[in-house]
Amino acid sequence: MSVWGKIIGGAAGFALGGPIGALLGAMAGHAFVDTGERPTDTRSRKQVAFTAGVIVLAAKMAKADGVVREEEIQAFQKVFHPILRNEVKEAEVARVFNIAKKDSEGFEPYAQQLAEMFRGNPAVLEELLNCLFLIAKADNVYHPKENEYLKSVAEIFGLSEAAFRRIRAAHGVDKPDPYEVLGVTRDISDDKLKSKYRELVRAHHPDSLIAQGVPQEFVDAANEKLAVINDAYDRIEKERKAV
């Protein structure tokens, strides 16, 4: 069963608890009651939480500038297409999306639950934020309200300014200083720079992300951000060799 298949199952909301579990429980058409039961498969639970979190936060982000545009809905569908094509549950996804997009308020509890679930795995939270950027940039307009929303989500996730700028750069919003992208200062030694670079590459490698609970369907979105990390390191290397 795919990740979305698990979400559609009534037990998904039941097992997760918190605001995400409550929403999924409501979607399943029954009153949500948390009896304290938890699935034994932690990775599966995290995959469900990650996927559901993208749906809710994407819907509320789409409303951040006051209008949910068709392009944003299409981008959302594109992000979820690999899951939907095998499950044919478009109506169910739309149902969750429509519930969440009524307004942009109240996103904080969902973001907080995800932050707690993936504490210690910032790369996973970066990928979730990366998915949200895909929706924000879908209409080719990066609205200040969208930036404000995404910045707030990043702060709740506990992500650094460097992480936020990495994602912005991956989506062409700006081209920040390469040192900022890697989260280091200009006086860092060559050895420590290489160590930091390798650390980031390991954290954002597809295999690492899957192991931490990111569904395979979402890993492809990480490639552009990994390219930004590689580009930043290459720019610094060339700059230092030229001195």
PDB file of C-alpha atoms in Angstrom:
ATOM      1  CA  MET A   1       0.000   0.000   0.000  1.00  0.00           C
ATOM      2  CA  SER A   2       1.340   3.457  -0.904  1.00  0.00           C
ATOM      3  CA  VAL A   3       1.629   6.324   1.566  1.00  0.00           C
ATOM      4  CA  TRP A   4      -1.633   7.825   0.356  1.00  0.00           C
ATOM      5  CA  GLY A   5      -3.336   4.476   0.725  1.00  0.00           C
ATOM      6  CA  LYS A   6      -2.349   4.523   4.397  1.00  0.00           C
ATOM      7  CA  ILE A   7      -3.661   8.046   4.795  1.00  0.00           C
ATOM      8  CA  ILE A   8      -7.012   7.131   3.274  1.00  0.00           C
ATOM      9  CA  GLY A   9      -7.269   4.217   5.691  1.00  0.00           C
ATOM     10  CA  GLY A  10      -9.231   5.238   8.751  1.00  0.00           C
ATOM     11  CA  ALA A  11      -6.413   4.117  11.032  1.00  0.00           C
ATOM     12  CA  ALA A  12      -4.041   6.809   9.772  1.00  0.00           C
ATOM     13  CA  GLY A  13      -5.687   9.695  11.547  1.00  0.00           C
ATOM     14  CA  PHE A  14      -6.396   7.455  14.520  1.00  0.00           C
ATOM     15  CA  ALA A  15      -2.725   6.595  14.946  1.00  0.00           C
ATOM     16  CA  LEU A  16      -1.119   9.987  14.425  1.00  0.00           C
ATOM     17  CA  GLY A  17      -2.927  12.098  16.988  1.00  0.00           C
ATOM     18  CA  GLY A  18      -2.553  15.876  17.183  1.00  0.00           C
ATOM     19  CA  PRO A  19      -4.025  18.312  14.647  1.00  0.00           C
ATOM     20  CA  ILE A  20      -2.942  16.194  11.666  1.00  0.00           C
ATOM     21  CA  GLY A  21      -4.617  13.108  13.081  1.00  0.00           C
ATOM     22  CA  ALA A  22      -7.746  15.101  13.888  1.00  0.00           C
ATOM     23  CA  LEU A  23      -8.006  16.384  10.324  1.00  0.00           C
ATOM     24  CA  LEU A  24      -7.490  12.934   8.824  1.00  0.00           C
ATOM     25  CA  GLY A  25     -10.006  11.494  11.228  1.00  0.00           C
ATOM     26  CA  ALA A  26     -12.562  14.095  10.168  1.00  0.00           C
ATOM     27  CA  MET A  27     -11.796  13.336   6.524  1.00  0.00           C
ATOM     28  CA  ALA A  28     -12.449   9.665   7.146  1.00  0.00           C
ATOM     29  CA  GLY A  29     -15.945  10.653   8.240  1.00  0.00           C
ATOM     30  CA  HIS A  30     -15.823   9.719  11.879  1.00  0.00           C
ATOM     31  CA  ALA A  31     -15.197  11.463  15.180  1.00  0.00           C
ATOM     32  CA  PHE A  32     -11.524  11.429  16.030  1.00  0.00           C
ATOM     33  CA  VAL A  33     -10.687   9.670  19.258  1.00  0.00           C
ATOM     34  CA  ASP A  34      -7.073   9.197  20.326  1.00  0.00           C
ATOM     35  CA  THR A  35      -6.908   6.012  22.390  1.00  0.00           C
ATOM     36  CA  GLY A  36      -3.166   6.170  22.689  1.00  0.00           C
ATOM     37  CA  GLU A  37      -2.510   3.446  20.120  1.00  0.00           C
ATOM     38  CA  ARG A  38       0.521   3.960  17.893  1.00  0.00           C
ATOM     39  CA  PRO A  39       1.711   1.999  14.865  1.00  0.00           C
ATOM     40  CA  THR A  40       4.814  -0.088  15.329  1.00  0.00           C
ATOM     41  CA  ASP A  41       6.201   1.041  11.993  1.00  0.00           C
ATOM     42  CA  THR A  42       7.709   4.436  12.872  1.00  0.00           C
ATOM     43  CA  ARG A  43       8.906   5.093   9.336  1.00  0.00           C
ATOM     44  CA  SER A  44       5.407   4.476   7.976  1.00  0.00           C
ATOM     45  CA  ARG A  45       3.901   6.840  10.541  1.00  0.00           C
ATOM     46  CA  LYS A  46       6.400   9.536   9.590  1.00  0.00           C
ATOM     47  CA  GLN A  47       5.648   9.085   5.908  1.00  0.00           C
ATOM     48  CA  VAL A  48       1.952   9.565   6.588  1.00  0.00           C
ATOM     49  CA  ALA A  49       2.652  12.654   8.717  1.00  0.00           C
ATOM     50  CA  PHE A  50       4.980  14.125   6.095  1.00  0.00           C
ATOM     51  CA  THR A  51       2.499  13.630   3.272  1.00  0.00           C
ATOM     52  CA  ALA A  52      -0.483  14.905   5.254  1.00  0.00           C
ATOM     53  CA  GLY A  53       1.581  17.868   6.451  1.00  0.00           C
ATOM     54  CA  VAL A  54       2.401  18.850   2.868  1.00  0.00           C
ATOM     55  CA  ILE A  55      -1.292  18.806   1.991  1.00  0.00           C
ATOM     56  CA  VAL A  56      -2.379  20.978   4.912  1.00  0.00           C
ATOM     57  CA  LEU A  57       0.485  23.473   4.840  1.00  0.00           C
ATOM     58  CA  ALA A  58       0.353  23.725   1.035  1.00  0.00           C
ATOM     59  CA  ALA A  59      -3.360  24.524   1.154  1.00  0.00           C
ATOM     60  CA  LYS A  60      -2.895  27.217   3.771  1.00  0.00           C
ATOM     61  CA  MET A  61       0.151  28.619   1.967  1.00  0.00           C
ATOM     62  CA  ALA A  62      -1.860  28.884  -1.268  1.00  0.00           C
ATOM     63  CA  LYS A  63      -4.289  31.102   0.634  1.00  0.00           C
ATOM     64  CA  ALA A  64      -1.528  33.268   2.151  1.00  0.00           C
ATOM     65  CA  ASP A  65      -1.786  35.967  -0.543  1.00  0.00           C
ATOM     66  CA  GLY A  66      -5.575  35.969  -0.234  1.00  0.00           C
ATOM     67  CA  VAL A  67      -6.372  34.062  -3.435  1.00  0.00           C
ATOM     68  CA  VAL A  68      -5.953  30.387  -4.299  1.00  0.00           C
ATOM     69  CA  ARG A  69      -5.018  30.444  -7.984  1.00  0.00           C
ATOM     70  CA  GLU A  70      -5.583  27.679 -10.491  1.00  0.00           C
ATOM     71  CA  GLU A  71      -1.837  27.452 -11.109  1.00  0.00           C
ATOM     72  CA  GLU A  72      -1.269  26.708  -7.428  1.00  0.00           C
ATOM     73  CA  ILE A  73      -3.872  23.957  -7.457  1.00  0.00           C
ATOM     74  CA  GLN A  74      -2.276  22.473 -10.578  1.00  0.00           C
ATOM     75  CA  ALA A  75       1.164  22.599  -8.947  1.00  0.00           C
ATOM     76  CA  PHE A  76      -0.258  20.845  -5.902  1.00  0.00           C
ATOM     77  CA  GLN A  77      -1.718  18.131  -8.120  1.00  0.00           C
ATOM     78  CA  LYS A  78       1.633  17.770  -9.885  1.00  0.00           C
ATOM     79  CA  VAL A  79       3.427  17.253  -6.575  1.00  0.00           C
ATOM     80  CA  PHE A  80       0.950  14.518  -5.658  1.00  0.00           C
ATOM     81  CA  HIS A  81       0.586  12.928  -9.101  1.00  0.00           C
ATOM     82  CA  PRO A  82       2.996  10.011  -8.418  1.00  0.00           C
ATOM     83  CA  ILE A  83       0.831   9.012  -5.456  1.00  0.00           C
ATOM     84  CA  LEU A  84      -2.529   9.654  -7.043  1.00  0.00           C
ATOM     85  CA  ARG A  85      -1.923   7.791 -10.280  1.00  0.00           C
ATOM     86  CA  ASN A  86      -1.944   4.453  -8.465  1.00  0.00           C
ATOM     87  CA  GLU A  87      -4.623   5.209  -5.893  1.00  0.00           C
ATOM     88  CA  VAL A  88      -7.178   7.250  -7.874  1.00  0.00           C
ATOM     89  CA  LYS A  89      -8.056   9.226  -4.747  1.00  0.00           C
ATOM     90  CA  GLU A  90      -8.078  12.720  -6.231  1.00  0.00           C
ATOM     91  CA  ALA A  91     -11.409  13.507  -4.599  1.00  0.00           C
ATOM     92  CA  GLU A  92     -10.081  12.603  -1.158  1.00  0.00           C
ATOM     93  CA  VAL A  93      -6.949  14.731  -1.599  1.00  0.00           C
ATOM     94  CA  ALA A  94      -9.084  17.625  -2.800  1.00  0.00           C
ATOM     95  CA  ARG A  95     -11.295  17.192   0.234  1.00  0.00           C
ATOM     96  CA  VAL A  96      -8.390  17.653   2.659  1.00  0.00           C
ATOM     97  CA  PHE A  97      -6.957  20.493   0.576  1.00  0.00           C
ATOM     98  CA  ASN A  98     -10.298  22.315   0.479  1.00  0.00           C
ATOM     99  CA  ILE A  99     -10.823  21.969   4.230  1.00  0.00           C
ATOM    100  CA  ALA A 100      -7.371  23.403   4.930  1.00  0.00           C
ATOM    101  CA  LYS A 101      -7.444  26.220   2.347  1.00  0.00           C
ATOM    102  CA  LYS A 102     -10.452  28.007   3.820  1.00  0.00           C
ATOM    103  CA  ASP A 103      -7.940  30.457   5.275  1.00  0.00           C
ATOM    104  CA  SER A 104      -4.230  30.729   5.992  1.00  0.00           C
ATOM    105  CA  GLU A 105      -4.777  30.955   9.740  1.00  0.00           C
ATOM    106  CA  GLY A 106      -4.107  28.103  12.117  1.00  0.00           C
ATOM    107  CA  PHE A 107      -1.158  26.570  10.287  1.00  0.00           C
ATOM    108  CA  GLU A 108       1.102  26.771  13.336  1.00  0.00           C
ATOM    109  CA  PRO A 109      -0.143  23.635  15.181  1.00  0.00           C
ATOM    110  CA  TYR A 110       0.367  21.507  12.064  1.00  0.00           C
ATOM    111  CA  ALA A 111       3.860  22.870  11.527  1.00  0.00           C
ATOM    112  CA  GLN A 112       4.668  22.359  15.199  1.00  0.00           C
ATOM    113  CA  GLN A 113       3.531  18.730  15.152  1.00  0.00           C
ATOM    114  CA  LEU A 114       5.759  18.022  12.161  1.00  0.00           C
ATOM    115  CA  ALA A 115       8.666  19.859  13.795  1.00  0.00           C
ATOM    116  CA  GLU A 116       8.344  17.641  16.855  1.00  0.00           C
ATOM    117  CA  MET A 117       8.000  14.447  14.839  1.00  0.00           C
ATOM    118  CA  PHE A 118      11.081  15.172  12.724  1.00  0.00           C
ATOM    119  CA  ARG A 119      13.153  16.809  15.434  1.00  0.00           C
ATOM    120  CA  GLY A 120      16.792  15.925  14.800  1.00  0.00           C
ATOM    121  CA  ASN A 121      16.144  15.458  11.058  1.00  0.00           C
ATOM    122  CA  PRO A 122      16.231  19.007   9.662  1.00  0.00           C
ATOM    123  CA  ALA A 123      16.816  17.714   6.121  1.00  0.00           C
ATOM    124  CA  VAL A 124      13.344  16.145   6.168  1.00  0.00           C
ATOM    125  CA  LEU A 125      11.781  19.425   7.257  1.00  0.00           C
ATOM    126  CA  GLU A 126      13.732  21.228   4.543  1.00  0.00           C
ATOM    127  CA  GLU A 127      12.199  18.916   1.951  1.00  0.00           C
ATOM    128  CA  LEU A 128       8.715  19.598   3.257  1.00  0.00           C
ATOM    129  CA  LEU A 129       9.383  23.335   2.964  1.00  0.00           C
ATOM    130  CA  ASN A 130      10.819  22.681  -0.486  1.00  0.00           C
ATOM    131  CA  CYS A 131       7.484  21.149  -1.549  1.00  0.00           C
ATOM    132  CA  LEU A 132       5.676  24.247  -0.283  1.00  0.00           C
ATOM    133  CA  PHE A 133       7.914  26.464  -2.412  1.00  0.00           C
ATOM    134  CA  LEU A 134       6.804  24.491  -5.478  1.00  0.00           C
ATOM    135  CA  ILE A 135       3.236  25.613  -4.783  1.00  0.00           C
ATOM    136  CA  ALA A 136       4.244  29.209  -3.993  1.00  0.00           C
ATOM    137  CA  LYS A 137       6.148  29.644  -7.268  1.00  0.00           C
ATOM    138  CA  ALA A 138       3.535  27.912  -9.435  1.00  0.00           C
ATOM    139  CA  ASP A 139       1.948  31.168 -10.663  1.00  0.00           C
ATOM    140  CA  ASN A 140       5.386  32.733 -11.283  1.00  0.00           C
ATOM    141  CA  VAL A 141       4.704  35.316  -8.588  1.00  0.00           C
ATOM    142  CA  TYR A 142       6.449  35.008  -5.238  1.00  0.00           C
ATOM    143  CA  HIS A 143       4.145  37.174  -3.124  1.00  0.00           C
ATOM    144  CA  PRO A 144       5.537  38.873   0.042  1.00  0.00           C
ATOM    145  CA  LYS A 145       2.746  37.200   2.021  1.00  0.00           C
ATOM    146  CA  GLU A 146       3.881  33.803   0.731  1.00  0.00           C
ATOM    147  CA  ASN A 147       7.436  34.584   1.772  1.00  0.00           C
ATOM    148  CA  GLU A 148       6.178  35.637   5.199  1.00  0.00           C
ATOM    149  CA  TYR A 149       4.201  32.424   5.548  1.00  0.00           C
ATOM    150  CA  LEU A 150       7.081  30.186   4.448  1.00  0.00           C
ATOM    151  CA  LYS A 151       9.494  32.072   6.677  1.00  0.00           C
ATOM    152  CA  SER A 152       7.189  31.462   9.653  1.00  0.00           C
ATOM    153  CA  VAL A 153       6.958  27.749   8.846  1.00  0.00           C
ATOM    154  CA  ALA A 154      10.754  27.564   8.587  1.00  0.00           C
ATOM    155  CA  GLU A 155      11.107  29.207  12.003  1.00  0.00           C
ATOM    156  CA  ILE A 156       8.637  26.778  13.592  1.00  0.00           C
ATOM    157  CA  PHE A 157      10.601  23.939  12.000  1.00  0.00           C
ATOM    158  CA  GLY A 158      13.745  25.344  13.618  1.00  0.00           C
ATOM    159  CA  LEU A 159      15.479  25.722  10.260  1.00  0.00           C
ATOM    160  CA  SER A 160      18.374  28.115   9.923  1.00  0.00           C
ATOM    161  CA  GLU A 161      18.451  31.190   7.729  1.00  0.00           C
ATOM    162  CA  ALA A 162      20.972  29.342   5.549  1.00  0.00           C
ATOM    163  CA  ALA A 163      18.514  26.485   5.042  1.00  0.00           C
ATOM    164  CA  PHE A 164      15.740  28.908   4.092  1.00  0.00           C
ATOM    165  CA  ARG A 165      17.983  30.685   1.603  1.00  0.00           C
ATOM    166  CA  ARG A 166      19.081  27.340   0.110  1.00  0.00           C
ATOM    167  CA  ILE A 167      15.488  26.555  -0.730  1.00  0.00           C
ATOM    168  CA  ARG A 168      14.772  30.064  -2.049  1.00  0.00           C
ATOM    169  CA  ALA A 169      17.812  29.758  -4.305  1.00  0.00           C
ATOM    170  CA  ALA A 170      16.705  26.329  -5.541  1.00  0.00           C
ATOM    171  CA  HIS A 171      13.487  27.950  -6.770  1.00  0.00           C
ATOM    172  CA  GLY A 172      15.191  30.924  -8.392  1.00  0.00           C
ATOM    173  CA  VAL A 173      13.936  33.506  -5.904  1.00  0.00           C
ATOM    174  CA  ASP A 174      17.444  34.833  -5.431  1.00  0.00           C
ATOM    175  CA  LYS A 175      21.070  33.787  -5.681  1.00  0.00           C
ATOM    176  CA  PRO A 176      22.494  34.235  -2.184  1.00  0.00           C
ATOM    177  CA  ASP A 177      26.097  34.338  -1.127  1.00  0.00           C
ATOM    178  CA  PRO A 178      27.468  30.767  -1.412  1.00  0.00           C
ATOM    179  CA  TYR A 179      28.733  30.912   2.161  1.00  0.00           C
ATOM    180  CA  GLU A 180      25.188  31.662   3.339  1.00  0.00           C
ATOM    181  CA  VAL A 181      23.874  28.702   1.370  1.00  0.00           C
ATOM    182  CA  LEU A 182      26.259  26.368   3.176  1.00  0.00           C
ATOM    183  CA  GLY A 183      25.681  28.086   6.509  1.00  0.00           C
ATOM    184  CA  VAL A 184      29.336  28.982   7.107  1.00  0.00           C
ATOM    185  CA  THR A 185      31.397  32.163   7.450  1.00  0.00           C
ATOM    186  CA  ARG A 186      34.019  33.381   5.017  1.00  0.00           C
ATOM    187  CA  ASP A 187      36.879  32.721   7.422  1.00  0.00           C
ATOM    188  CA  ILE A 188      36.189  28.971   7.554  1.00  0.00           C
ATOM    189  CA  SER A 189      39.172  26.768   6.715  1.00  0.00           C
ATOM    190  CA  ASP A 190      39.231  24.675   3.553  1.00  0.00           C
ATOM    191  CA  ASP A 191      39.067  21.447   5.541  1.00  0.00           C
ATOM    192  CA  LYS A 192      36.092  22.558   7.642  1.00  0.00           C
ATOM    193  CA  LEU A 193      34.367  23.888   4.533  1.00  0.00           C
ATOM    194  CA  LYS A 194      34.725  20.520   2.807  1.00  0.00           C
ATOM    195  CA  SER A 195      33.461  18.759   5.933  1.00  0.00           C
ATOM    196  CA  LYS A 196      30.376  20.993   6.089  1.00  0.00           C
ATOM    197  CA  TYR A 197      29.711  20.496   2.390  1.00  0.00           C
ATOM    198  CA  ARG A 198      29.897  16.702   2.698  1.00  0.00           C
ATOM    199  CA  GLU A 199      27.612  16.821   5.732  1.00  0.00           C
ATOM    200  CA  LEU A 200      24.962  18.699   3.741  1.00  0.00           C
ATOM    201  CA  VAL A 201      25.259  16.363   0.760  1.00  0.00           C
ATOM    202  CA  ARG A 202      24.830  13.321   3.008  1.00  0.00           C
ATOM    203  CA  ALA A 203      21.818  14.842   4.741  1.00  0.00           C
ATOM    204  CA  HIS A 204      20.086  15.646   1.454  1.00  0.00           C
ATOM    205  CA  HIS A 205      20.999  12.468  -0.397  1.00  0.00           C
ATOM    206  CA  PRO A 206      17.878  10.616  -1.591  1.00  0.00           C
ATOM    207  CA  ASP A 207      18.732   7.454   0.357  1.00  0.00           C
ATOM    208  CA  SER A 208      19.168   9.441   3.551  1.00  0.00           C
ATOM    209  CA  LEU A 209      15.861  11.255   3.101  1.00  0.00           C
ATOM    210  CA  ILE A 210      13.958   8.028   2.473  1.00  0.00           C
ATOM    211  CA  ALA A 211      15.515   6.470   5.564  1.00  0.00           C
ATOM    212  CA  GLN A 212      14.335   9.439   7.637  1.00  0.00           C
ATOM    213  CA  GLY A 213      10.727   9.079   6.543  1.00  0.00           C
ATOM    214  CA  VAL A 214      10.376  11.125   3.349  1.00  0.00           C
ATOM    215  CA  PRO A 215       8.169   9.208   0.881  1.00  0.00           C
ATOM    216  CA  GLN A 216       9.895   8.232  -2.360  1.00  0.00           C
ATOM    217  CA  GLU A 217       7.327  10.301  -4.243  1.00  0.00           C
ATOM    218  CA  PHE A 218       8.738  13.510  -2.731  1.00  0.00           C
ATOM    219  CA  VAL A 219      12.471  12.791  -2.930  1.00  0.00           C
ATOM    220  CA  ASP A 220      12.751  13.985  -6.534  1.00  0.00           C
ATOM    221  CA  ALA A 221      11.930  17.520  -5.365  1.00  0.00           C
ATOM    222  CA  ALA A 222      15.196  17.507  -3.390  1.00  0.00           C
ATOM    223  CA  ASN A 223      17.463  17.277  -6.424  1.00  0.00           C
ATOM    224  CA  GLU A 224      17.330  20.990  -7.309  1.00  0.00           C
ATOM    225  CA  LYS A 225      18.228  21.986  -3.769  1.00  0.00           C
ATOM    226  CA  LEU A 226      21.130  19.546  -3.760  1.00  0.00           C
ATOM    227  CA  ALA A 227      22.270  21.197  -6.980  1.00  0.00           C
ATOM    228  CA  VAL A 228      22.253  24.565  -5.185  1.00  0.00           C
ATOM    229  CA  ILE A 229      24.495  23.118  -2.467  1.00  0.00           C
ATOM    230  CA  ASN A 230      26.901  21.743  -5.075  1.00  0.00           C
ATOM    231  CA  ASP A 231      26.901  25.041  -6.956  1.00  0.00           C
ATOM    232  CA  ALA A 232      27.667  27.008  -3.786  1.00  0.00           C
ATOM    233  CA  TYR A 233      30.623  24.787  -2.948  1.00  0.00           C
ATOM    234  CA  ASP A 234      31.945  24.980  -6.526  1.00  0.00           C
ATOM    235  CA  ARG A 235      31.679  28.799  -6.481  1.00  0.00           C
ATOM    236  CA  ILE A 236      33.645  29.012  -3.239  1.00  0.00           C
ATOM    237  CA  GLU A 237      36.317  26.615  -4.508  1.00  0.00           C
ATOM    238  CA  LYS A 238      36.790  28.640  -7.696  1.00  0.00           C
ATOM    239  CA  GLU A 239      36.884  31.885  -5.722  1.00  0.00           C
ATOM    240  CA  ARG A 240      39.576  30.545  -3.368  1.00  0.00           C
ATOM    241  CA  LYS A 241      41.688  29.076  -6.150  1.00  0.00           C
ATOM    242  CA  ALA A 242      41.625  32.421  -7.957  1.00  0.00           C
ATOM    243  CA  VAL A 243      43.124  34.250  -4.968  1.00  0.00           C
TER     244      VAL A 243
END
